[in-house]
Coordinates of C-alpha atoms in Angstrom, one line a residue:
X22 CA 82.8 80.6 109.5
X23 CA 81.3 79.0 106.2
X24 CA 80.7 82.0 103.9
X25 CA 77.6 81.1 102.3
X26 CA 76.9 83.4 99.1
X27 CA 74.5 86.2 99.8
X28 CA 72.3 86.7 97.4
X29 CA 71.5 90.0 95.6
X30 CA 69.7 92.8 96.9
X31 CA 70.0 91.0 100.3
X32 CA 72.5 92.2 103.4
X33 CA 73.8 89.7 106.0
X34 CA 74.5 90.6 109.3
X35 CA 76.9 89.5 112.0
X36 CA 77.1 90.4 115.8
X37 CA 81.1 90.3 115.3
X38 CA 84.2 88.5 113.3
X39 CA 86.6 88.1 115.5
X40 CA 90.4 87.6 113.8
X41 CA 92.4 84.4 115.8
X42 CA 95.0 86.7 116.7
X43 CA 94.5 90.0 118.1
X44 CA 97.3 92.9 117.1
X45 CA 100.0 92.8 119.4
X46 CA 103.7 91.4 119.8
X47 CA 104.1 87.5 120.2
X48 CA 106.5 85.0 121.5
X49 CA 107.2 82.1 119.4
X50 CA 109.4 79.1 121.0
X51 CA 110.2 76.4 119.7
X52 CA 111.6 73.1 121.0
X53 CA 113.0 69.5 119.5
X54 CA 112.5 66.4 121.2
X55 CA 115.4 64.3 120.3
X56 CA 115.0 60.0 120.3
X57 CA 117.6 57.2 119.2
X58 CA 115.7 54.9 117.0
X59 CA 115.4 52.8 120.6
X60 CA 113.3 55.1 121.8
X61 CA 116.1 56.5 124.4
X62 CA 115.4 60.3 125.1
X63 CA 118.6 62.3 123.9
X64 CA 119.7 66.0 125.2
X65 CA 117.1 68.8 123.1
X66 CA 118.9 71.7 121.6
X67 CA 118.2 74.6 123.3
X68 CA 114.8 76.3 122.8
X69 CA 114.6 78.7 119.8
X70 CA 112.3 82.0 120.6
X71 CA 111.3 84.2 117.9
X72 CA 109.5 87.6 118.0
X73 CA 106.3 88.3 115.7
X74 CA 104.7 91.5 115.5
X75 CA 100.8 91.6 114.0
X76 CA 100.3 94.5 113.4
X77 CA 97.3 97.3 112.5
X78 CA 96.0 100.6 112.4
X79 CA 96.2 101.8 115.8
X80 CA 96.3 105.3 116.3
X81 CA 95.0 106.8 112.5
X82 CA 93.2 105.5 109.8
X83 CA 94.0 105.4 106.3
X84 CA 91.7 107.1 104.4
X85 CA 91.3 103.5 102.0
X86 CA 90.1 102.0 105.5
X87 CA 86.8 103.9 105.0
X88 CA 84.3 102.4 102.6
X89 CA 81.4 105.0 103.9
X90 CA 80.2 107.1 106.7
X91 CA 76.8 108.8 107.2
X92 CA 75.8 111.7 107.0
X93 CA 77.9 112.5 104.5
X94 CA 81.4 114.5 105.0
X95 CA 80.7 118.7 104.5
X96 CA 77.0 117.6 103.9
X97 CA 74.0 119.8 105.1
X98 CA 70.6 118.4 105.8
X99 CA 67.8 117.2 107.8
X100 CA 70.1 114.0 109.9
X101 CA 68.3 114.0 113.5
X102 CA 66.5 111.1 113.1
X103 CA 69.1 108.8 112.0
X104 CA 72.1 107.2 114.2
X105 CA 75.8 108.4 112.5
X106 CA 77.7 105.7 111.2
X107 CA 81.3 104.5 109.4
X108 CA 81.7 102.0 107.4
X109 CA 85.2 100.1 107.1
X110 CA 86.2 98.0 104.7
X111 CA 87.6 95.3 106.9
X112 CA 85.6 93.5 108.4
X113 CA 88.0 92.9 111.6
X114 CA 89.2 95.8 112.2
X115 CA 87.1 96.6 115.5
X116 CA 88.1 93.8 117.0
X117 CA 91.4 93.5 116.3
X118 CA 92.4 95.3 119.2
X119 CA 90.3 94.7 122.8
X120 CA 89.7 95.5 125.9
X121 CA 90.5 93.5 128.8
X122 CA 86.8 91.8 128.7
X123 CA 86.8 91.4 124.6
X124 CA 85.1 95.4 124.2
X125 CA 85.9 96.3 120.7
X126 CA 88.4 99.2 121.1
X127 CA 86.9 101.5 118.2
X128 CA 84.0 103.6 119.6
X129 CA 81.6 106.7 117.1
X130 CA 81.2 110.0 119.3
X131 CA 79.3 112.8 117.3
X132 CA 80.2 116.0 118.9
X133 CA 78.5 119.5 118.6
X134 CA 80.7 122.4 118.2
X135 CA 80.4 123.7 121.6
X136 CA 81.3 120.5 123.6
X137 CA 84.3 119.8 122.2
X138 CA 86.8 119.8 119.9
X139 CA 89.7 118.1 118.1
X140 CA 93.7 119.0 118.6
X141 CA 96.7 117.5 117.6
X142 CA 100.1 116.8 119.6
X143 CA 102.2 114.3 120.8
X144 CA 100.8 110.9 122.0
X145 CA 102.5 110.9 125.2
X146 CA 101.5 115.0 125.7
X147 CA 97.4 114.4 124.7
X148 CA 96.9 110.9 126.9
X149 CA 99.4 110.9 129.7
X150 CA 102.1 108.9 130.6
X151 CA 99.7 106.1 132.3
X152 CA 98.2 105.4 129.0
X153 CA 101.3 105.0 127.4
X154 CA 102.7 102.2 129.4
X155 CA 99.5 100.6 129.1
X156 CA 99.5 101.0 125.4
X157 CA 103.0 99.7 125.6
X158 CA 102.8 96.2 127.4
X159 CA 100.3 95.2 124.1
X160 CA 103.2 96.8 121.8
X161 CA 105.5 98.5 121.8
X162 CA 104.7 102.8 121.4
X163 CA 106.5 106.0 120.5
X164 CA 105.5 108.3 123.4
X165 CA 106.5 111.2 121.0
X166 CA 104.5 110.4 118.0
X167 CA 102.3 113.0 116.7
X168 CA 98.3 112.3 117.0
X169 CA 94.8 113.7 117.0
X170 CA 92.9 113.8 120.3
X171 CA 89.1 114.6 121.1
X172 CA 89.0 117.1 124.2
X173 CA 85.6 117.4 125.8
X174 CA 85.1 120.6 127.5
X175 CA 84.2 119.4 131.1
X176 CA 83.4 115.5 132.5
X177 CA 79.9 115.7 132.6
X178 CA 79.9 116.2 128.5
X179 CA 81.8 113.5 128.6
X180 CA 80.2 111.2 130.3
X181 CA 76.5 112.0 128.6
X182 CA 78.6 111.1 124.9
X183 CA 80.8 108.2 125.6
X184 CA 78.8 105.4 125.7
X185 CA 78.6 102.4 128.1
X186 CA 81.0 99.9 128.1
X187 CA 78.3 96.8 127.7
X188 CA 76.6 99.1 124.3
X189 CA 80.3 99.5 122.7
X190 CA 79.4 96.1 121.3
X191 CA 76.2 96.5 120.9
X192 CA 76.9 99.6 118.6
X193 CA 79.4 97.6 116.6
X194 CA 78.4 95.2 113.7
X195 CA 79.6 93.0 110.7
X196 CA 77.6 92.6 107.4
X197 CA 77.8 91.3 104.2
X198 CA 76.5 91.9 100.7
X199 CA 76.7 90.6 97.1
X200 CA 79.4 92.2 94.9
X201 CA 76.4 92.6 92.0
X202 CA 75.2 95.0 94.1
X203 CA 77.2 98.1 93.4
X204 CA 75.2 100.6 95.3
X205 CA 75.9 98.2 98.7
X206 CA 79.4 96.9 97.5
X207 CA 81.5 100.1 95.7
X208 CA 84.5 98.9 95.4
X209 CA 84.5 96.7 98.1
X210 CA 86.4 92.8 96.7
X211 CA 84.7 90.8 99.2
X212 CA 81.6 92.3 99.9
X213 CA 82.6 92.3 103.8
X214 CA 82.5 95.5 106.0
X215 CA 82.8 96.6 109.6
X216 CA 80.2 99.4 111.2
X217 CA 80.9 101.4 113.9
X218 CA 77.5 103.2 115.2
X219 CA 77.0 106.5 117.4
X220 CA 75.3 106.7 120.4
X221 CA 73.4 110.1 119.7
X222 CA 71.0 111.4 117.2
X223 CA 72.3 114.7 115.7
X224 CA 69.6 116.7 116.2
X225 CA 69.0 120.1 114.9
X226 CA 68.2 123.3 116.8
X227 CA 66.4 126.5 116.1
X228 CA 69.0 127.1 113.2
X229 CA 72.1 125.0 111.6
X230 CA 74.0 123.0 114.1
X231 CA 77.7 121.9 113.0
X232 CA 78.6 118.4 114.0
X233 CA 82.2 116.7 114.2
X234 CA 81.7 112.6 114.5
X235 CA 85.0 111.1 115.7
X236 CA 86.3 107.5 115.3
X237 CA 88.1 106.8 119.0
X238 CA 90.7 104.3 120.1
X239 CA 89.5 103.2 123.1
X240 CA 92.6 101.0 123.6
X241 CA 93.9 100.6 127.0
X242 CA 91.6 103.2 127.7
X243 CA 89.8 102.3 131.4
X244 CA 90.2 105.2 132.3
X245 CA 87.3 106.5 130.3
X246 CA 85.1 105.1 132.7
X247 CA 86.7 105.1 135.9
X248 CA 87.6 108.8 135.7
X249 CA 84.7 110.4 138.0
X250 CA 86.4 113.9 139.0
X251 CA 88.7 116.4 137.1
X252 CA 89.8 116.9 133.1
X253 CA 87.5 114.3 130.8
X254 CA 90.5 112.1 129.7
X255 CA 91.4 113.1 125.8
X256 CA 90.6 110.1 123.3
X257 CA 92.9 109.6 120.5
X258 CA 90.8 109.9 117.1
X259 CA 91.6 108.1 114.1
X260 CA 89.1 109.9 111.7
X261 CA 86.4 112.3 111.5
X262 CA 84.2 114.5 109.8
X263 CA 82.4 117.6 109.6
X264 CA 78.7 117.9 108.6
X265 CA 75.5 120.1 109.4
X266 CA 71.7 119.5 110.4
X267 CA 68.9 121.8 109.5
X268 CA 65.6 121.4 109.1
X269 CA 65.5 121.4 105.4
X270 CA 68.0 118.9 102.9
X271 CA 69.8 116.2 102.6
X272 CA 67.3 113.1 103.1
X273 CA 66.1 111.7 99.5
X274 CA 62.8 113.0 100.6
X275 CA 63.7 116.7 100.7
X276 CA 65.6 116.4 97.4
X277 CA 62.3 115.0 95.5
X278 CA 60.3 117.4 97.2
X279 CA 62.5 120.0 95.9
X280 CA 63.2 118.9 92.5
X281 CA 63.4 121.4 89.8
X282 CA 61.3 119.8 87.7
X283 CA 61.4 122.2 84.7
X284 CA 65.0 121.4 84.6
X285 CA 63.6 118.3 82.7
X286 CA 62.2 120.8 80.0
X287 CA 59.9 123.4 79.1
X288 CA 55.9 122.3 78.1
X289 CA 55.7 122.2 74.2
X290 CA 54.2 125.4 73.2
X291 CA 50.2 125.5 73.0
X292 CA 50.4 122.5 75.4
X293 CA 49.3 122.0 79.2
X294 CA 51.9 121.1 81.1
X295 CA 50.1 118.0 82.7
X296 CA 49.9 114.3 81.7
X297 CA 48.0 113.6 78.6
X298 CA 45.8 110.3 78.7
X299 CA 48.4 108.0 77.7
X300 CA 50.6 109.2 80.6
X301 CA 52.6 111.5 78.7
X302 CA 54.2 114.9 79.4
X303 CA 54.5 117.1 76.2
X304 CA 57.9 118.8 76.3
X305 CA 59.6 121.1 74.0
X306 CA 62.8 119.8 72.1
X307 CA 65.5 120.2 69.5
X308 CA 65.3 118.2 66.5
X309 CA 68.9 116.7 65.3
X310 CA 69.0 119.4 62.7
X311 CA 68.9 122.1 64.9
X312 CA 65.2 123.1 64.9
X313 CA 62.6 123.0 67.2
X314 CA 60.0 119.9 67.8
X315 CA 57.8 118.8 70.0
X316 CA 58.9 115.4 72.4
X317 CA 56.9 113.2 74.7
X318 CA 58.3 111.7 78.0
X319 CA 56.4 109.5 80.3
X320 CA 57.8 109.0 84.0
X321 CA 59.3 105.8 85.0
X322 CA 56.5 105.0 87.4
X323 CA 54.2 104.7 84.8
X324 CA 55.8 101.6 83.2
X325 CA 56.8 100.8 79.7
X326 CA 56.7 103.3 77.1
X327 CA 53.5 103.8 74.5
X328 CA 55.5 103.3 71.5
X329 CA 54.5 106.3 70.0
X330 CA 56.5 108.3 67.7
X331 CA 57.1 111.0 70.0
X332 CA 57.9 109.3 72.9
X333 CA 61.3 110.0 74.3
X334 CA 61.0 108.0 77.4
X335 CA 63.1 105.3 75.8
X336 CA 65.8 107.0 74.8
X337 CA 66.0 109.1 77.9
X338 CA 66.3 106.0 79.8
X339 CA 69.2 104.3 77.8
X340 CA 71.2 107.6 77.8
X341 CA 70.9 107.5 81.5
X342 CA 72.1 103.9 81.7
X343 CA 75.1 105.4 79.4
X344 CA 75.6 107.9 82.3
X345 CA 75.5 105.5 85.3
X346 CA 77.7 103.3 83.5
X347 CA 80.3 105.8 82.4
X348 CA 80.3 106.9 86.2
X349 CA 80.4 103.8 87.8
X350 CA 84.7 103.1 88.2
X351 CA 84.4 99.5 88.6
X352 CA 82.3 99.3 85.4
X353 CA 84.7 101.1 83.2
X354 CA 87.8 98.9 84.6
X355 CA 86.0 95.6 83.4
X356 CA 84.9 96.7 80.1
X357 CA 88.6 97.6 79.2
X358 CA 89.5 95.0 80.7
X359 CA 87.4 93.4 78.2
X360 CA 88.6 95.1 75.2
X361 CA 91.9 94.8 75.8
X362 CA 91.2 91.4 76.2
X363 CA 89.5 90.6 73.0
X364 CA 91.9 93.2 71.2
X365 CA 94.1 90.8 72.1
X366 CA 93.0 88.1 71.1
X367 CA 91.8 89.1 67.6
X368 CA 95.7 90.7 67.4
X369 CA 97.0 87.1 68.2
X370 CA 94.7 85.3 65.7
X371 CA 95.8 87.7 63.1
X372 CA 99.5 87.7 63.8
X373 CA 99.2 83.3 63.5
X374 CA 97.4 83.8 60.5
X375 CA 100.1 85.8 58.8
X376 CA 102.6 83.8 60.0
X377 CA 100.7 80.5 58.9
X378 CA 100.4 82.1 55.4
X379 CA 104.5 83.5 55.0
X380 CA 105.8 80.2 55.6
X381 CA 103.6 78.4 53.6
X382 CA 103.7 80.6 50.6
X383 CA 107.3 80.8 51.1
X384 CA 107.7 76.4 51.7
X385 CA 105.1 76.8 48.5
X386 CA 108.0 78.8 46.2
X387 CA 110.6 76.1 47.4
X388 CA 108.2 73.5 46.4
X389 CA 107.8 75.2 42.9
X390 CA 111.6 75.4 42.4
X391 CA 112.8 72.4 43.7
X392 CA 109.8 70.8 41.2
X393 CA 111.4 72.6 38.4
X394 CA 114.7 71.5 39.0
X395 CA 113.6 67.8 39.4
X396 CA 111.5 68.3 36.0
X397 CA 115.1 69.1 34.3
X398 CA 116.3 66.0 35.7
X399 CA 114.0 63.8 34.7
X400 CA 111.9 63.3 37.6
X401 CA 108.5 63.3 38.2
X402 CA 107.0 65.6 41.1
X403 CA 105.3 62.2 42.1
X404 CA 108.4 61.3 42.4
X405 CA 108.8 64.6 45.5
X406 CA 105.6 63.9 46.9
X407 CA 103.6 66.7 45.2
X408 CA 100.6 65.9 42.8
X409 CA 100.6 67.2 39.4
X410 CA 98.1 70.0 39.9
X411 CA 99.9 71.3 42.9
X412 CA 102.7 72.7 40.2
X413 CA 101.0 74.5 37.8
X414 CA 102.6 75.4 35.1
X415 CA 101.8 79.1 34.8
X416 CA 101.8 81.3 37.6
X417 CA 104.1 80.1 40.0
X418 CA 102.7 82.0 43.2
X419 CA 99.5 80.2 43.2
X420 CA 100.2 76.3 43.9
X421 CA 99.6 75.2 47.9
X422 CA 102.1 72.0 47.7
X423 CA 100.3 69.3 50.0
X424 CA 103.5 68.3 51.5
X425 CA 104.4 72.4 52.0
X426 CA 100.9 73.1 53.5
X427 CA 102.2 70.1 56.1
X428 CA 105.4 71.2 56.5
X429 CA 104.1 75.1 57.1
X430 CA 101.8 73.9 59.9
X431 CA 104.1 71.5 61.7
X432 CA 106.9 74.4 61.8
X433 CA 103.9 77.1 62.6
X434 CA 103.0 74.6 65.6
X435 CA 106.5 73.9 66.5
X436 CA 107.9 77.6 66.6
X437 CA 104.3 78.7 69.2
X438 CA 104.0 82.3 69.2
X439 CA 108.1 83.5 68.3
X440 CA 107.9 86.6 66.3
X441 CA 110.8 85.5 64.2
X442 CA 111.8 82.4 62.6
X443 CA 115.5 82.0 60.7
X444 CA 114.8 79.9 57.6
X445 CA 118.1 77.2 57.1
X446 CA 120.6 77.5 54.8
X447 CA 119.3 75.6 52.0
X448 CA 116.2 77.1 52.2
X449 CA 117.8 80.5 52.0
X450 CA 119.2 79.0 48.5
X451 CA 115.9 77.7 47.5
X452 CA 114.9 81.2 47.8
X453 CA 117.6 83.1 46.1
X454 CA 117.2 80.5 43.4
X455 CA 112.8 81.4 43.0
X456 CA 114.4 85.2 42.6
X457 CA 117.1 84.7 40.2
X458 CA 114.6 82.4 38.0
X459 CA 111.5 85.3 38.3
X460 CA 114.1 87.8 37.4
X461 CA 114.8 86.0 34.4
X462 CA 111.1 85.3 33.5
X463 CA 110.5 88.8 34.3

């Protein structure tokens, strides 16, 4: 599949990603065809087989598996006229296990308190023996392993909520968005996810109606649909949630309609709380010293600020950036990242620096003493390599020797980033030599 980038603000989707290799045990076997350089055919070795197990969630999910779900987990609201859905964070995952004709094996049933419920035991006690063979010719099962199952209370619930075996595909998609967009992505690091789609609209009665949806492995599972008579067969679940519809809350339309708005401030005293021309709500406010004043703040559908002295609207916005930001967790990582990063780079810099400037004031003092000592000979400093004015004559701590300001940077280069650096013998003489000689100045 060429992954072509998606660009932002923009969702991809995909009918299904199927992976090469479903999840399962495989046979490997290998063989060696032997030749003489003749081309004669020579006995083979015998053939070497190999087991390989792929493996994947089969009968829970980890809770990381879940990017999103809707409605929301414990969430109360007005949900009837939207289809319940999970996301997953990989993008495989419903197809990684199939039915015999390629049916993805993960399935959304959204269940009302008094059609069923969910129970735990073992695998082996909640599906039957039957399903367990089955499950075990794909690879290989603990009959005894503890699970969740969905029991529906009779077959006829049952069959009204699990949905046909042609529209288990049809209620299963891929898509794809940009990582920039962090409402769509989260923490997502590929921008691809997996939705699993209910069948039933979660519609509300004459009061609060509690709701369980249920993720099901529908894994060597025919008899879902060939069951006509007796106990609904029990599905094994790999997650759910709880949540509620009422006729009121929830949607983003019911939470604007029932905005507090005076949560946003009182109206400045002797003012009307309504817009003035310029599209501004007077508000009451605190001053930074403490003390009362009166503020302006113009709503974001309005555009741009006025500009005008009292108008908060500005400020109010960039505090809220401040806000989003400091909650966003993928955010926060990158910028310390980025400190951390810089810090250490600045701290490096530094740390060269000092180093450049210890070895060269300290190749400097040799300079000076080894100058000094060829001046009592007779010699020049020509003579050493070192011009006239890079001796001075009074304060000994100031020259910068050309050939020392070399030698500093060639050892500096040499040594890389080593914390500590041994100086050799005679240079440790050199510099017990510049100490006796400022002792004596001194």
């Amino acid at each position: 599949m060429t992954e072509t980038p998606v660009a932002p603000g923009s969702v991809r989707l995909y009918d299904r990603v199927e992976p090469t290799l479903r999840a399962g045990l495989y046979r490997v076997s290998s063989t060696l065809d032997v030749r003489t350089t003749a081309g004669g055919q020579l006995a083979s070795p015998p053939t070497h087989a190999t087991h390989v197990q792929l493996d994947a969630p089969r009968f829970a999910l980890d809770a990381a598996e879940v990017a999103a779900q809707h409605p929301p987990a414990d969430a109360v609201g007005t949900f009837g006229d939207r289809l319940p859905h999970v996301v997953l964070g990989r993008r495989t995952l419903p197809w990684e296990r199939r039915l015999a004709d390629g049916t993805p094996w993960l399935a959304l049933l959204v269940v009302r308190a008094d059609e069923g419920k969910i129970v735990d035991g073992t695998l082996q006690g909640l599906v039957g023996s039957g399903v367990v063979a089955a499950l075990a010719a794909n690879q290989p099962v603990d009959p005894n392993r503890p699970v969740r199952g969905l029991q529906i209370k009779d077959l006829a619930t049952f069959r009204a909520l699990l949905p046909g075996r042609a529209d288990v595909a049809l209620l299963t998609h891929v898509r794809r968005v940009n990582l920039a967009d962090t409402a769509l992505a989260g923490a997502d690091d590929d921008g691809w996810f997996s939705v699993v789609t209910a069948n039933r609209l979660p519609l509300a009665g004459s009061g609060p109606t509690s709701w369980t949806a249920c993720l099901v492995s529908l894994e060597a599972r025919e008899d879902a649909w060939s069951t006509t008579t007796g106990t609904p067969p029990t599905l094994v679940v790999l997650a759910s949630w709880k949540f509620v519809t009422s006729s009121t809350g929830g949607t983003f339309e019911r939470l604007a309609a029932d905005l507090d708005v005076a949560a946003f401030g009182e109206p400045a005293a002797g003012a009307a709380p309504v817009l003035r021309p310029d599209g501004v709500v007077p508000l009451a406010g605190t001053a930074r010293d403490g003390g009362p004043t009166a503020v302006g703040y113009r709503p974001p559908l309005l555009g741009p600020g006025t500009g005008a002295t009292d108008d908060v609207t500005d400020a109010a916005a960039y505090e809220l950036g401040r806000l989003l930001a400091a909650a966003d967790g993928r955010f926060i990582r990158e910028v310390v990242g980025w400190h951390r990063a810089a810090e250490a780079t600045a701290r490096s810099a530094d740390t060269a620096a000092r180093r450049a400037t210890v070895v060269r004031d300290y190749l400097a003092g040799g300079a000076r003493a080894q100058a000094r000592r060829a001046a009592l000979a007779g010699e020049t400093a020509e003579t050493l390599g070192y011009a006239p004015a890079d001796v001075p004559e009074t304060d000994g701590r100031q020259p910068q020797p050309l050939l020392a300001q070399a030698l500093a940077d060639r050892l500096f280069a040499r040594t890389g980033q080593a914390d500590l650096w041994q100086a050799p013998p005679q240079a440790a003489e050199a510099a017990r030599t510049i100490s006796s000689e400022e002792g004596e100045r001194s």
